[in-house]
Amino acid sequence: MTTAEANDTIIRVRGLRTQFGSHVVHDGLDLDVRRGEILGVVGGSGTGKSVLLRAITGLDRPAAGRIEAFGTEVLDASAEERARLDDRWGVMFQDGALFSSLTVRENVEVPLRRIPDLSPELRRALAELKISLVGLPYRAGDAYPSELSGGMRKRAGLARALALDPEIVFLDEPTAGLDPIGASAFDALINTLSESLGLTVFLVTHDLDTLYATCDRVAVLAEKRVLVTGTLADMLEVDHPWVQEYFTGPRARLARAADRPNAETEAD
């Protein structure tokens, strides 16, 4: 890693070990996330993509290792330091993970309630701004999650993740379950928000189209660690059975050939 890349690293994971009982998910995992990038995290079933996301954000405590975010040791952080970290990132879980008893607007207002002395009127206005930012119609704010389509729930979950103007957003399978048109629209939204807001994006996905449409780099989880990181073009040169099958198979060739923002360079 160059000096510039090291200085631009906002999350650094070293020697991570996560396990549930006797089942070890990660062992000796290292990963860097750079400011301003869209990093795609991929891997086969059971490789712990979502577990890694939850460990970095402090939702699951690993058995061993170090996680540093914005210069703060996540695992040893005080309550005050953790609160500051929570304000600097947002998380969108699969299918949005919205509170079913709250409207979309009320869901987006939940993180905003942590801001001292924020009036109900301003909190409502900020929530409506985030709802608009992710491309939802104004009327969606009054709807309950059960009244929304899957794609709209995901956008509502993203609006909540953006409520506190985070520097990095963690997206867990954001296009899973969407039809191709809806998935493509969500990919475009990720690109637009990353560019316009200067966001760093940590993107857990299995969707090859999403990788080619959005990601600057890819981290491949295999053998209980990050096997390799690099550009999509780099992945074509990795001599590993799963990587070769995933990135050179028929679906990968279709994704590379598609007319998407990052596809032309990768397909050359």
CSV table of C-alpha atoms in Angstrom, one decimal:
chain,number,residue,atom,x,y,z
A,1,MET,CA,0.0,0.0,0.0
A,2,THR,CA,1.3,3.5,-0.9
A,3,THR,CA,1.6,6.3,1.6
A,4,ALA,CA,-1.3,8.1,0.0
A,5,GLU,CA,-3.5,5.0,0.2
A,6,ALA,CA,-2.6,4.5,3.8
A,7,ASN,CA,-3.4,8.1,4.7
A,8,ASP,CA,-6.8,7.6,2.8
A,9,THR,CA,-7.8,4.5,4.8
A,10,ILE,CA,-10.7,5.2,7.0
A,11,ILE,CA,-11.4,1.6,8.2
A,12,ARG,CA,-8.6,-0.8,8.9
A,13,VAL,CA,-9.3,-4.4,10.0
A,14,ARG,CA,-6.4,-6.6,11.1
A,15,GLY,CA,-6.3,-10.3,12.3
A,16,LEU,CA,-10.1,-10.5,12.6
A,17,ARG,CA,-11.5,-13.8,14.0
A,18,THR,CA,-15.2,-14.2,14.3
A,19,GLN,CA,-16.9,-17.4,15.4
A,20,PHE,CA,-20.2,-18.7,16.8
A,21,GLY,CA,-19.6,-21.5,19.3
A,22,SER,CA,-17.0,-23.8,17.6
A,23,HIS,CA,-17.8,-22.5,14.1
A,24,VAL,CA,-15.1,-20.2,12.9
A,25,VAL,CA,-16.3,-17.7,10.2
A,26,HIS,CA,-13.2,-15.5,9.8
A,27,ASP,CA,-9.7,-16.3,10.9
A,28,GLY,CA,-6.9,-13.7,10.4
A,29,LEU,CA,-8.9,-11.5,8.2
A,30,ASP,CA,-7.4,-8.1,7.0
A,31,LEU,CA,-9.1,-5.4,5.1
A,32,ASP,CA,-8.8,-1.7,4.3
A,33,VAL,CA,-11.6,0.6,3.2
A,34,ARG,CA,-10.5,3.8,1.5
A,35,ARG,CA,-12.2,7.2,1.7
A,36,GLY,CA,-14.5,7.9,-1.2
A,37,GLU,CA,-14.5,4.4,-2.7
A,38,ILE,CA,-17.3,2.0,-3.4
A,39,LEU,CA,-16.0,-1.3,-2.1
A,40,GLY,CA,-17.8,-4.5,-3.1
A,41,VAL,CA,-17.6,-7.4,-0.7
A,42,VAL,CA,-18.3,-10.8,-2.3
A,43,GLY,CA,-17.9,-14.4,-1.4
A,44,GLY,CA,-19.6,-17.7,-1.5
A,45,SER,CA,-22.5,-18.7,0.9
A,46,GLY,CA,-21.3,-18.9,4.5
A,47,THR,CA,-18.1,-16.8,4.0
A,48,GLY,CA,-19.4,-14.2,6.5
A,49,LYS,CA,-20.0,-11.1,4.3
A,50,SER,CA,-22.8,-9.8,6.6
A,51,VAL,CA,-20.9,-11.0,9.7
A,52,LEU,CA,-18.0,-8.8,8.6
A,53,LEU,CA,-20.2,-5.8,8.2
A,54,ARG,CA,-21.7,-6.3,11.6
A,55,ALA,CA,-18.3,-6.7,13.2
A,56,ILE,CA,-17.0,-3.5,11.7
A,57,THR,CA,-20.0,-1.5,12.8
A,58,GLY,CA,-19.9,-3.0,16.4
A,59,LEU,CA,-23.1,-5.0,16.1
A,60,ASP,CA,-21.2,-8.3,16.7
A,61,ARG,CA,-18.1,-8.6,18.8
A,62,PRO,CA,-15.3,-10.7,17.2
A,63,ALA,CA,-13.3,-13.2,19.1
A,64,ALA,CA,-10.0,-11.5,18.3
A,65,GLY,CA,-8.5,-8.9,16.1
A,66,ARG,CA,-8.5,-5.1,15.7
A,67,ILE,CA,-10.9,-2.8,13.9
A,68,GLU,CA,-10.0,0.9,13.5
A,69,ALA,CA,-12.4,3.4,12.1
A,70,PHE,CA,-11.6,7.0,11.7
A,71,GLY,CA,-8.6,6.5,14.0
A,72,THR,CA,-10.7,5.0,16.8
A,73,GLU,CA,-10.3,1.4,18.0
A,74,VAL,CA,-13.9,0.2,17.6
A,75,LEU,CA,-13.6,-2.8,20.0
A,76,ASP,CA,-12.2,-0.7,22.9
A,77,ALA,CA,-14.1,2.5,22.3
A,78,SER,CA,-15.9,4.2,25.2
A,79,ALA,CA,-19.6,4.8,25.0
A,80,GLU,CA,-18.9,8.4,24.0
A,81,GLU,CA,-16.5,7.3,21.2
A,82,ARG,CA,-19.0,4.7,19.9
A,83,ALA,CA,-21.7,7.3,19.8
A,84,ARG,CA,-19.5,9.6,17.7
A,85,LEU,CA,-18.7,6.6,15.4
A,86,ASP,CA,-22.4,5.8,15.0
A,87,ASP,CA,-22.9,9.4,13.8
A,88,ARG,CA,-20.3,9.0,11.1
A,89,TRP,CA,-21.7,5.9,9.5
A,90,GLY,CA,-25.1,4.6,8.4
A,91,VAL,CA,-26.2,1.0,7.8
A,92,MET,CA,-28.9,-0.3,5.5
A,93,PHE,CA,-29.8,-3.9,6.2
A,94,GLN,CA,-31.4,-6.4,3.9
A,95,ASP,CA,-34.9,-5.4,2.8
A,96,GLY,CA,-34.5,-2.1,4.8
A,97,ALA,CA,-35.1,-3.6,8.3
A,98,LEU,CA,-37.7,-0.9,9.0
A,99,PHE,CA,-39.8,-0.7,12.1
A,100,SER,CA,-43.1,-2.0,11.0
A,101,SER,CA,-45.2,0.0,13.4
A,102,LEU,CA,-43.7,3.3,12.2
A,103,THR,CA,-44.3,5.2,9.0
A,104,VAL,CA,-41.4,5.8,6.6
A,105,ARG,CA,-40.9,9.3,7.9
A,106,GLU,CA,-41.0,8.1,11.5
A,107,ASN,CA,-38.4,5.5,10.6
A,108,VAL,CA,-36.1,8.1,9.1
A,109,GLU,CA,-36.6,10.3,12.2
A,110,VAL,CA,-35.3,7.6,14.6
A,111,PRO,CA,-31.6,8.4,14.2
A,112,LEU,CA,-32.4,12.2,14.2
A,113,ARG,CA,-33.8,11.9,17.7
A,114,ARG,CA,-30.2,11.5,19.0
A,115,ILE,CA,-29.6,15.1,18.1
A,116,PRO,CA,-30.1,17.3,21.2
A,117,ASP,CA,-32.6,20.2,21.0
A,118,LEU,CA,-33.7,19.3,17.5
A,119,SER,CA,-37.3,20.5,17.2
A,120,PRO,CA,-40.0,18.1,15.9
A,121,GLU,CA,-40.6,20.4,13.0
A,122,LEU,CA,-37.0,20.4,11.9
A,123,ARG,CA,-36.7,16.7,12.5
A,124,ARG,CA,-39.7,16.1,10.2
A,125,ALA,CA,-38.2,18.4,7.5
A,126,LEU,CA,-34.9,16.6,7.6
A,127,ALA,CA,-36.6,13.2,7.3
A,128,GLU,CA,-38.6,14.4,4.3
A,129,LEU,CA,-35.4,15.7,2.7
A,130,LYS,CA,-33.7,12.3,3.1
A,131,ILE,CA,-36.8,10.6,1.7
A,132,SER,CA,-36.7,12.8,-1.4
A,133,LEU,CA,-32.9,12.3,-1.7
A,134,VAL,CA,-33.3,8.5,-2.3
A,135,GLY,CA,-35.9,9.0,-4.9
A,136,LEU,CA,-39.1,8.2,-3.0
A,137,PRO,CA,-42.2,10.2,-3.7
A,138,TYR,CA,-43.3,12.7,-1.0
A,139,ARG,CA,-46.4,10.6,-0.1
A,140,ALA,CA,-44.2,7.6,0.8
A,141,GLY,CA,-43.4,9.4,4.1
A,142,ASP,CA,-46.8,8.7,5.4
A,143,ALA,CA,-46.8,5.0,4.4
A,144,TYR,CA,-46.0,2.0,6.6
A,145,PRO,CA,-43.4,-0.5,5.4
A,146,SER,CA,-46.1,-3.1,4.7
A,147,GLU,CA,-47.6,-0.7,2.1
A,148,LEU,CA,-44.4,-0.4,0.1
A,149,SER,CA,-42.9,-2.5,-2.6
A,150,GLY,CA,-39.6,-4.2,-1.9
A,151,GLY,CA,-37.6,-1.6,-3.8
A,152,MET,CA,-39.3,1.3,-2.0
A,153,ARG,CA,-38.6,-0.4,1.4
A,154,LYS,CA,-34.9,-0.6,0.4
A,155,ARG,CA,-34.9,3.1,-0.5
A,156,ALA,CA,-36.6,3.9,2.8
A,157,GLY,CA,-33.9,1.9,4.6
A,158,LEU,CA,-31.3,3.9,2.7
A,159,ALA,CA,-32.9,7.2,3.7
A,160,ARG,CA,-32.7,6.2,7.3
A,161,ALA,CA,-29.0,5.2,6.9
A,162,LEU,CA,-28.4,8.7,5.5
A,163,ALA,CA,-30.3,10.5,8.2
A,164,LEU,CA,-27.3,11.8,10.1
A,165,ASP,CA,-25.2,12.7,6.9
A,166,PRO,CA,-22.7,9.9,7.4
A,167,GLU,CA,-19.3,9.7,5.8
A,168,ILE,CA,-19.7,6.0,5.0
A,169,VAL,CA,-22.7,3.8,4.4
A,170,PHE,CA,-22.8,0.0,4.8
A,171,LEU,CA,-25.2,-1.7,2.4
A,172,ASP,CA,-26.1,-5.3,2.9
A,173,GLU,CA,-27.4,-6.9,-0.3
A,174,PRO,CA,-29.2,-3.7,-1.5
A,175,THR,CA,-30.4,-5.2,-4.8
A,176,ALA,CA,-31.4,-8.7,-3.5
A,177,GLY,CA,-34.9,-9.6,-4.5
A,178,LEU,CA,-35.3,-6.7,-7.0
A,179,ASP,CA,-36.2,-7.1,-10.6
A,180,PRO,CA,-33.6,-6.1,-13.1
A,181,ILE,CA,-35.0,-2.7,-13.7
A,182,GLY,CA,-35.3,-2.0,-10.0
A,183,ALA,CA,-31.8,-3.2,-9.3
A,184,SER,CA,-30.4,-1.1,-12.1
A,185,ALA,CA,-32.2,2.0,-10.7
A,186,PHE,CA,-30.8,1.3,-7.3
A,187,ASP,CA,-27.3,0.9,-8.7
A,188,ALA,CA,-27.6,4.3,-10.3
A,189,LEU,CA,-28.8,5.8,-7.0
A,190,ILE,CA,-25.7,4.4,-5.2
A,191,ASN,CA,-23.5,6.0,-7.8
A,192,THR,CA,-25.3,9.3,-7.7
A,193,LEU,CA,-25.2,9.5,-3.9
A,194,SER,CA,-21.6,8.5,-3.7
A,195,GLU,CA,-20.6,11.2,-6.1
A,196,SER,CA,-22.9,14.0,-4.9
A,197,LEU,CA,-22.4,13.4,-1.2
A,198,GLY,CA,-18.8,12.2,-1.2
A,199,LEU,CA,-19.8,9.0,0.4
A,200,THR,CA,-17.7,6.0,1.0
A,201,VAL,CA,-19.7,2.8,0.4
A,202,PHE,CA,-19.2,-0.7,1.9
A,203,LEU,CA,-21.3,-2.9,-0.3
A,204,VAL,CA,-22.1,-6.5,0.5
A,205,THR,CA,-23.5,-8.1,-2.6
A,206,HIS,CA,-23.7,-11.2,-4.8
A,207,ASP,CA,-25.0,-9.3,-7.8
A,208,LEU,CA,-22.5,-9.2,-10.6
A,209,ASP,CA,-24.4,-6.4,-12.4
A,210,THR,CA,-24.1,-4.2,-9.2
A,211,LEU,CA,-20.4,-4.9,-9.0
A,212,TYR,CA,-19.8,-3.8,-12.5
A,213,ALA,CA,-22.1,-0.8,-12.3
A,214,THR,CA,-20.9,0.6,-9.1
A,215,CYS,CA,-17.7,-0.7,-7.5
A,216,ASP,CA,-14.2,0.8,-7.6
A,217,ARG,CA,-12.6,-2.2,-5.8
A,218,VAL,CA,-13.7,-5.7,-4.8
A,219,ALA,CA,-12.8,-7.7,-1.7
A,220,VAL,CA,-13.3,-11.5,-2.1
A,221,LEU,CA,-14.0,-13.5,1.1
A,222,ALA,CA,-12.8,-17.1,0.9
A,223,GLU,CA,-10.9,-19.5,3.2
A,224,LYS,CA,-12.1,-17.5,6.3
A,225,ARG,CA,-10.2,-14.4,5.2
A,226,VAL,CA,-10.1,-11.7,2.5
A,227,LEU,CA,-8.5,-13.7,-0.2
A,228,VAL,CA,-7.8,-10.8,-2.5
A,229,THR,CA,-8.8,-7.1,-3.1
A,230,GLY,CA,-8.5,-5.2,-6.3
A,231,THR,CA,-10.3,-3.8,-9.3
A,232,LEU,CA,-12.7,-5.9,-11.3
A,233,ALA,CA,-10.0,-6.3,-14.0
A,234,ASP,CA,-7.6,-7.6,-11.3
A,235,MET,CA,-10.1,-10.3,-10.4
A,236,LEU,CA,-9.7,-11.9,-13.9
A,237,GLU,CA,-6.1,-12.6,-13.1
A,238,VAL,CA,-6.6,-14.3,-9.7
A,239,ASP,CA,-5.7,-18.0,-9.8
A,240,HIS,CA,-8.3,-19.4,-7.4
A,241,PRO,CA,-11.2,-21.7,-8.4
A,242,TRP,CA,-14.0,-19.7,-6.8
A,243,VAL,CA,-12.7,-16.4,-8.1
A,244,GLN,CA,-12.3,-17.7,-11.6
A,245,GLU,CA,-15.8,-19.3,-11.7
A,246,TYR,CA,-17.4,-16.2,-10.3
A,247,PHE,CA,-15.7,-13.5,-12.4
A,248,THR,CA,-15.2,-15.4,-15.7
A,249,GLY,CA,-18.4,-17.5,-15.8
A,250,PRO,CA,-21.3,-16.8,-18.3
A,251,ARG,CA,-23.1,-14.3,-16.0
A,252,ALA,CA,-19.9,-12.4,-15.3
A,253,ARG,CA,-19.3,-12.1,-19.1
A,254,LEU,CA,-22.7,-10.7,-19.6
A,255,ALA,CA,-22.2,-8.2,-16.7
A,256,ARG,CA,-18.9,-7.1,-18.2
A,257,ALA,CA,-20.4,-6.7,-21.7
A,258,ALA,CA,-23.3,-4.6,-20.4
A,259,ASP,CA,-23.3,-0.9,-21.2
A,260,ARG,CA,-22.5,0.3,-17.6
A,261,PRO,CA,-20.3,3.0,-16.2
A,262,ASN,CA,-17.4,0.7,-15.2
A,263,ALA,CA,-17.8,-2.0,-17.8
A,264,GLU,CA,-15.9,-0.7,-20.8
A,265,THR,CA,-12.5,-0.6,-19.1
A,266,GLU,CA,-13.0,-4.0,-17.4
A,267,ALA,CA,-14.0,-5.6,-20.7
A,268,ASP,CA,-11.0,-4.4,-22.7
